[in-house]
Amino acid sequence: MRRRGYVTLAFVLALAVTSGCRLSGGSAAASSSPSAPASAGAALPSPSPNDRLSPAVPMPAGFPADVPVYPGSRLTAAGAFTSSGITAFGMEWETLDSVTKVQAFFAAKLNQGDWTITFTGNANGAFSATFARKSNSSVNGLVGGDGSSGVTKISMSLAVPSS
């Protein structure tokens, strides 16, 4: 059952996060960045460093409040799907912080309290790990970070048994 959960999570993550769609609550939501043409001679505002991040999307209903979320990151893709008594979340956050800093955060937060984490890869500015609740191992997921685009993307898939 646990292996099937990871396969489901990998599928959800691939579908929800890497498809380029912005998902929220299981439905696609179009995202656009309005831009107005500058008039000749008008000064353009200085771009904020956060302008490099994708637009934010809302957190899906039911995402467990005790799952650590990297501080100051922006949720840019999210989906939740329920099947066979399991709700699977696929999420992506972006931050301008380094992959090393993000990895250290998850190593600390998912290795205390009711969580355990196992890093499965760490190379070339990226990391991946599996994590689970100590009290209920059927609440489990995958988390990874990749900074190859100049923005650190944090991908997470999480399986939670439905109540």
Coordinates of N, CA and C in Angstrom, one line a residue:
M1 N 0.8 -1.2 0.0 CA 0.0 0.0 0.0 C 0.9 1.2 0.0
R2 N 2.0 1.2 0.7 CA 2.8 2.4 0.8 C 3.5 2.7 -0.5
R3 N 3.9 1.6 -1.2 CA 4.5 1.8 -2.6 C 3.5 2.4 -3.5
R4 N 2.2 2.0 -3.5 CA 1.2 2.5 -4.3 C 1.0 4.0 -4.0
G5 N 1.1 4.3 -2.7 CA 0.9 5.7 -2.4 C 2.0 6.6 -3.0
Y6 N 3.3 6.1 -3.0 CA 4.3 6.9 -3.6 C 4.2 7.0 -5.1
V7 N 3.7 5.9 -5.8 CA 3.4 6.0 -7.2 C 2.3 7.0 -7.5
T8 N 1.2 7.0 -6.7 CA 0.2 8.0 -6.8 C 0.7 9.4 -6.6
L9 N 1.5 9.6 -5.6 CA 2.1 10.9 -5.4 C 3.0 11.3 -6.5
A10 N 3.8 10.5 -7.0 CA 4.6 10.8 -8.1 C 3.8 11.3 -9.3
F11 N 2.7 10.5 -9.6 CA 1.8 10.9 -10.7 C 1.2 12.2 -10.5
V12 N 0.7 12.5 -9.3 CA 0.0 13.7 -9.0 C 1.0 14.9 -9.1
L13 N 2.2 14.7 -8.5 CA 3.2 15.7 -8.6 C 3.6 16.0 -10.1
A14 N 3.8 15.0 -10.9 CA 4.1 15.2 -12.3 C 2.9 15.9 -13.0
L15 N 1.7 15.5 -12.7 CA 0.6 16.2 -13.3 C 0.3 17.6 -12.9
A16 N 0.3 17.8 -11.6 CA 0.0 19.1 -11.0 C 1.1 20.1 -11.1
V17 N 2.3 19.7 -10.9 CA 3.4 20.7 -10.7 C 4.1 20.9 -12.0
T18 N 4.5 19.8 -12.7 CA 5.4 20.0 -13.9 C 4.6 20.2 -15.1
S19 N 3.3 20.2 -15.1 CA 2.5 20.4 -16.3 C 2.6 21.9 -16.8
G20 N 3.0 22.8 -15.8 CA 2.9 24.2 -16.1 C 1.6 24.8 -15.8
C21 N 0.6 24.0 -15.5 CA -0.7 24.6 -15.1 C -0.6 25.1 -13.7
R22 N -1.4 26.0 -13.4 CA -1.6 26.5 -12.0 C -2.9 25.9 -11.5
L23 N -2.7 24.9 -10.5 CA -3.9 24.2 -10.0 C -4.2 24.6 -8.6
S24 N -5.5 24.6 -8.3 CA -5.9 24.9 -7.0 C -7.2 24.1 -6.7
G25 N -7.2 23.3 -5.7 CA -8.4 22.5 -5.4 C -8.8 21.5 -6.5
G26 N -7.9 21.1 -7.3 CA -8.2 20.1 -8.3 C -8.6 20.6 -9.6
S27 N -8.7 21.9 -9.8 CA -9.1 22.5 -11.1 C -8.1 23.5 -11.6
A28 N -8.0 23.5 -12.9 CA -7.0 24.4 -13.4 C -7.4 25.9 -13.3
A29 N -6.5 26.7 -13.0 CA -6.8 28.1 -12.8 C -5.8 28.9 -13.7
A30 N -6.3 29.7 -14.6 CA -5.4 30.4 -15.5 C -4.7 31.5 -14.6
S31 N -3.4 31.7 -15.0 CA -2.7 32.7 -14.3 C -2.1 33.7 -15.3
S32 N -2.2 34.9 -15.1 CA -1.7 35.9 -16.0 C -1.1 37.0 -15.2
S33 N -0.1 37.7 -15.8 CA 0.5 38.8 -15.2 C 0.1 40.0 -16.0
P34 N -0.7 40.9 -15.5 CA -1.1 42.1 -16.3 C 0.1 43.0 -16.5
S35 N 0.2 43.5 -17.6 CA 1.3 44.5 -17.9 C 0.7 45.6 -18.7
A36 N 1.1 46.8 -18.4 CA 0.6 48.0 -19.1 C 1.8 48.5 -19.9
P37 N 1.6 48.9 -21.1 CA 2.7 49.5 -21.9 C 3.1 50.8 -21.2
A38 N 4.4 51.0 -21.2 CA 4.9 52.3 -20.6 C 4.9 53.4 -21.6
S39 N 4.5 54.6 -21.2 CA 4.5 55.7 -22.1 C 5.9 56.2 -22.3
A40 N 6.1 56.8 -23.5 CA 7.4 57.3 -23.8 C 7.9 58.2 -22.7
G41 N 9.1 58.0 -22.3 CA 9.7 58.9 -21.3 C 9.3 58.6 -19.9
A42 N 8.3 57.8 -19.6 CA 7.8 57.5 -18.3 C 8.8 56.5 -17.6
A43 N 9.1 56.8 -16.4 CA 10.0 56.0 -15.6 C 9.3 54.7 -15.2
L44 N 9.9 53.5 -15.4 CA 9.4 52.3 -15.0 C 9.8 52.0 -13.6
P45 N 8.9 51.4 -12.8 CA 9.3 51.1 -11.4 C 10.4 50.0 -11.4
S46 N 11.2 50.1 -10.4 CA 12.3 49.1 -10.3 C 11.7 47.7 -10.0
P47 N 12.1 46.7 -10.7 CA 11.5 45.4 -10.4 C 12.0 44.9 -9.1
S48 N 11.0 44.3 -8.4 CA 11.3 43.7 -7.1 C 11.9 42.4 -7.3
P49 N 12.8 42.0 -6.4 CA 13.4 40.6 -6.5 C 12.3 39.5 -6.6
N50 N 11.2 39.8 -5.9 CA 10.1 38.8 -5.9 C 9.4 38.7 -7.3
D51 N 9.6 39.7 -8.2 CA 9.0 39.6 -9.5 C 9.5 38.4 -10.3
R52 N 10.6 37.8 -9.8 CA 11.1 36.6 -10.5 C 10.3 35.4 -10.2
L53 N 9.5 35.5 -9.2 CA 8.6 34.4 -8.8 C 7.3 34.3 -9.6
S54 N 6.8 33.1 -9.8 CA 5.5 33.0 -10.5 C 4.4 33.5 -9.6
P55 N 3.3 33.8 -10.2 CA 2.1 34.2 -9.4 C 1.7 33.2 -8.4
A56 N 1.1 33.7 -7.3 CA 0.7 32.8 -6.2 C -0.7 32.2 -6.5
V57 N -0.9 31.0 -5.9 CA -2.2 30.4 -6.0 C -2.6 30.0 -4.6
P58 N -3.9 29.8 -4.3 CA -4.4 29.5 -3.0 C -4.0 28.1 -2.5
M59 N -3.9 27.9 -1.2 CA -3.6 26.6 -0.7 C -4.9 25.8 -0.8
P60 N -4.7 24.5 -1.2 CA -5.9 23.7 -1.3 C -6.5 23.4 0.0
A61 N -7.9 23.3 0.0 CA -8.6 22.9 1.3 C -8.1 21.6 1.8
G62 N -7.9 21.5 3.1 CA -7.6 20.2 3.7 C -6.1 19.9 3.8
F63 N -5.2 20.8 3.3 CA -3.8 20.6 3.4 C -3.4 20.7 4.9
P64 N -2.8 19.6 5.5 CA -2.5 19.6 6.9 C -1.7 20.8 7.4
A65 N -2.2 21.5 8.4 CA -1.6 22.7 8.9 C -0.2 22.4 9.6
D66 N 0.0 21.2 10.0 CA 1.3 20.9 10.6 C 2.4 20.4 9.7
V67 N 2.1 20.4 8.4 CA 3.2 20.1 7.4 C 4.0 21.4 7.2
P68 N 5.3 21.3 7.4 CA 6.2 22.5 7.3 C 6.2 23.0 5.9
V69 N 6.0 24.3 5.8 CA 6.1 25.1 4.6 C 7.3 26.1 4.7
Y70 N 8.1 26.1 3.7 CA 9.3 27.0 3.8 C 8.9 28.4 4.0
P71 N 9.4 29.1 5.0 CA 9.0 30.5 5.4 C 9.4 31.4 4.2
G72 N 8.4 32.3 3.9 CA 8.6 33.3 2.9 C 8.5 32.8 1.5
S73 N 8.2 31.5 1.3 CA 8.1 31.0 -0.1 C 6.7 31.3 -0.6
R74 N 6.6 31.3 -1.9 CA 5.3 31.6 -2.6 C 4.8 30.3 -3.2
L75 N 3.5 29.9 -2.8 CA 2.9 28.8 -3.4 C 2.5 29.1 -4.9
T76 N 3.0 28.4 -5.8 CA 2.8 28.8 -7.2 C 2.0 27.7 -8.0
A77 N 1.9 26.5 -7.5 CA 1.1 25.5 -8.1 C 0.6 24.5 -7.0
A78 N -0.7 24.2 -7.1 CA -1.3 23.3 -6.0 C -2.5 22.6 -6.5
G79 N -2.6 21.3 -6.1 CA -3.7 20.5 -6.5 C -4.0 19.5 -5.4
A80 N -5.2 19.1 -5.3 CA -5.6 18.1 -4.3 C -6.6 17.1 -5.0
F81 N -6.4 15.8 -4.9 CA -7.2 14.9 -5.6 C -7.5 13.7 -4.6
T82 N -8.7 13.3 -4.5 CA -9.1 12.2 -3.6 C -9.5 11.0 -4.4
S83 N -8.9 9.8 -4.1 CA -9.3 8.6 -4.7 C -8.9 7.5 -3.8
S84 N -9.8 6.5 -3.7 CA -9.6 5.3 -2.9 C -9.3 5.6 -1.5
G85 N -9.9 6.6 -0.9 CA -9.7 6.9 0.5 C -8.4 7.7 0.8
I86 N -7.8 8.2 -0.2 CA -6.5 8.9 0.0 C -6.6 10.3 -0.7
T87 N -6.3 11.4 0.0 CA -6.2 12.7 -0.7 C -4.7 12.9 -1.0
A88 N -4.4 13.1 -2.2 CA -3.1 13.4 -2.7 C -2.9 14.9 -3.0
F89 N -2.0 15.5 -2.4 CA -1.7 16.9 -2.7 C -0.4 17.0 -3.6
G90 N -0.4 17.8 -4.6 CA 0.7 18.1 -5.4 C 1.0 19.6 -5.3
M91 N 2.1 20.1 -4.8 CA 2.4 21.5 -4.5 C 3.7 21.9 -5.1
E92 N 3.8 23.2 -5.4 CA 5.1 23.8 -5.7 C 5.2 25.2 -5.2
W93 N 6.3 25.4 -4.4 CA 6.5 26.8 -3.9 C 7.8 27.3 -4.6
E94 N 8.0 28.6 -4.6 CA 9.2 29.2 -5.1 C 9.8 30.2 -4.1
T95 N 11.1 30.2 -4.0 CA 11.8 31.2 -3.2 C 13.1 31.6 -3.8
L96 N 13.6 32.8 -3.4 CA 14.9 33.2 -3.9 C 16.0 32.7 -3.0
D97 N 15.7 32.0 -1.9 CA 16.7 31.4 -1.1 C 17.4 30.3 -1.8
S98 N 18.6 29.9 -1.3 CA 19.3 28.8 -1.9 C 18.7 27.5 -1.6
V99 N 19.0 26.5 -2.5 CA 18.6 25.1 -2.2 C 19.2 24.6 -0.9
T100 N 20.4 25.0 -0.6 CA 21.0 24.5 0.6 C 20.2 25.0 1.8
K101 N 19.8 26.2 1.8 CA 19.0 26.7 3.0 C 17.7 26.0 3.1
V102 N 17.0 25.8 1.9 CA 15.7 25.1 1.9 C 15.9 23.7 2.4
Q103 N 16.9 23.0 1.9 CA 17.2 21.6 2.4 C 17.4 21.6 3.9
A104 N 18.2 22.5 4.4 CA 18.4 22.5 5.9 C 17.1 22.7 6.6
F105 N 16.2 23.6 6.1 CA 14.9 23.8 6.8 C 14.1 22.5 6.9
F106 N 14.0 21.8 5.7 CA 13.2 20.5 5.8 C 13.9 19.5 6.6
A107 N 15.3 19.4 6.6 CA 16.0 18.5 7.4 C 15.7 18.7 8.9
A108 N 15.6 19.9 9.3 CA 15.3 20.2 10.7 C 13.8 20.0 11.0
K109 N 12.9 20.6 10.2 CA 11.5 20.5 10.5 C 10.9 19.1 10.4
L110 N 11.3 18.4 9.4 CA 10.7 17.0 9.2 C 11.5 15.9 9.8
N111 N 12.4 16.3 10.8 CA 13.1 15.4 11.6 C 12.9 15.6 13.0
Q112 N 11.8 16.2 13.4 CA 11.4 16.5 14.8 C 9.9 16.2 14.9
G113 N 9.5 16.2 16.2 CA 8.1 16.0 16.5 C 7.6 14.7 15.9
D114 N 6.5 14.7 15.2 CA 5.8 13.6 14.6 C 6.3 13.2 13.2
W115 N 7.4 13.8 12.8 CA 7.9 13.6 11.4 C 9.2 12.9 11.3
T116 N 9.5 12.2 10.3 CA 10.8 11.6 9.9 C 11.0 11.9 8.5
I117 N 12.3 12.1 8.1 CA 12.7 12.4 6.7 C 13.9 11.6 6.3
T118 N 13.9 11.1 5.1 CA 15.1 10.4 4.6 C 15.5 11.0 3.2
F119 N 16.7 11.6 3.2 CA 17.1 12.2 1.9 C 17.5 11.1 0.9
T120 N 17.0 11.2 -0.3 CA 17.3 10.1 -1.3 C 18.2 10.6 -2.4
G121 N 18.4 11.9 -2.5 CA 19.3 12.5 -3.5 C 19.7 13.9 -3.2
N122 N 20.9 14.2 -3.6 CA 21.5 15.6 -3.3 C 22.6 15.8 -4.3
A123 N 22.4 16.5 -5.4 CA 23.4 16.7 -6.4 C 23.0 17.9 -7.3
N124 N 24.0 18.6 -7.7 CA 23.9 19.6 -8.8 C 22.8 20.7 -8.4
G125 N 22.8 21.1 -7.2 CA 21.9 22.2 -6.8 C 20.5 21.7 -6.6
A126 N 20.3 20.4 -6.3 CA 19.0 19.9 -6.1 C 19.0 18.8 -4.9
F127 N 17.8 18.6 -4.3 CA 17.7 17.5 -3.4 C 16.4 16.9 -3.5
S128 N 16.2 15.6 -3.0 CA 15.0 14.9 -2.9 C 14.9 14.1 -1.6
A129 N 13.7 13.9 -1.1 CA 13.6 13.2 0.2 C 12.2 12.6 0.3
T130 N 12.1 11.6 1.1 CA 10.7 11.1 1.5 C 10.5 11.4 2.9
F131 N 9.3 11.6 3.3 CA 9.0 11.9 4.7 C 7.6 11.3 5.1
A132 N 7.5 11.1 6.4 CA 6.2 10.4 6.9 C 6.0 10.8 8.3
R133 N 4.8 10.6 8.8 CA 4.4 10.8 10.2 C 4.9 9.6 10.9
K134 N 5.5 9.8 12.1 CA 5.9 8.7 12.9 C 4.6 8.0 13.5
S135 N 3.6 8.7 13.8 CA 2.4 8.1 14.4 C 1.4 7.5 13.4
N136 N 1.6 7.8 12.1 CA 0.7 7.2 11.1 C 1.5 7.3 9.8
S137 N 2.2 6.2 9.5 CA 3.1 6.2 8.3 C 2.3 6.3 7.0
S138 N 1.0 6.2 7.0 CA 0.2 6.3 5.8 C 0.1 7.8 5.4
V139 N 0.5 8.7 6.3 CA 0.6 10.1 5.9 C 2.1 10.3 5.5
N140 N 2.3 10.3 4.2 CA 3.7 10.3 3.7 C 3.8 11.1 2.4
G141 N 5.0 11.5 2.1 CA 5.2 12.3 0.9 C 6.6 12.3 0.4
L142 N 6.8 13.2 -0.6 CA 8.1 13.4 -1.2 C 8.3 14.9 -1.2
V143 N 9.5 15.4 -1.0 CA 9.8 16.8 -1.1 C 11.1 16.9 -1.8
G144 N 11.2 17.9 -2.7 CA 12.5 18.2 -3.4 C 12.7 19.6 -3.7
G145 N 13.9 20.0 -3.9 CA 14.2 21.4 -4.2 C 15.2 21.4 -5.4
D146 N 15.0 22.4 -6.3 CA 15.8 22.5 -7.5 C 16.0 24.0 -7.7
G147 N 17.3 24.4 -7.8 CA 17.6 25.8 -8.0 C 18.2 26.1 -9.4
S148 N 18.1 25.1 -10.3 CA 18.8 25.3 -11.6 C 18.2 26.4 -12.5
S149 N 17.0 27.0 -12.2 CA 16.5 28.0 -13.0 C 16.8 29.4 -12.4
G150 N 17.6 29.5 -11.3 CA 17.9 30.7 -10.6 C 16.9 31.1 -9.6
V151 N 15.7 30.4 -9.6 CA 14.7 30.5 -8.5 C 14.6 29.1 -7.9
T152 N 14.6 28.9 -6.6 CA 14.5 27.6 -6.0 C 13.1 27.2 -6.0
K153 N 12.8 26.1 -6.6 CA 11.5 25.5 -6.7 C 11.4 24.3 -5.7
I154 N 10.4 24.4 -4.9 CA 10.2 23.3 -3.8 C 9.0 22.6 -4.3
S155 N 9.2 21.3 -4.6 CA 8.0 20.4 -5.0 C 7.7 19.5 -3.8
M156 N 6.4 19.3 -3.6 CA 6.0 18.4 -2.5 C 4.8 17.6 -3.0
S157 N 4.8 16.3 -2.7 CA 3.6 15.6 -2.9 C 3.3 14.9 -1.6
L158 N 2.1 14.8 -1.2 CA 1.7 14.3 0.1 C 0.4 13.5 0.0
A159 N 0.4 12.3 0.6 CA -0.7 11.4 0.7 C -1.3 11.5 2.1
V160 N -2.6 11.7 2.2 CA -3.2 11.8 3.5 C -4.5 10.9 3.4
P161 N -4.7 9.9 4.3 CA -5.9 9.1 4.3 C -7.1 10.1 4.6
S162 N -8.2 9.9 3.8 CA -9.4 10.7 3.9 C -10.1 10.3 5.2
S163 N -10.7 11.3 5.9 CA -11.4 11.1 7.1 C -12.7 10.5 6.9

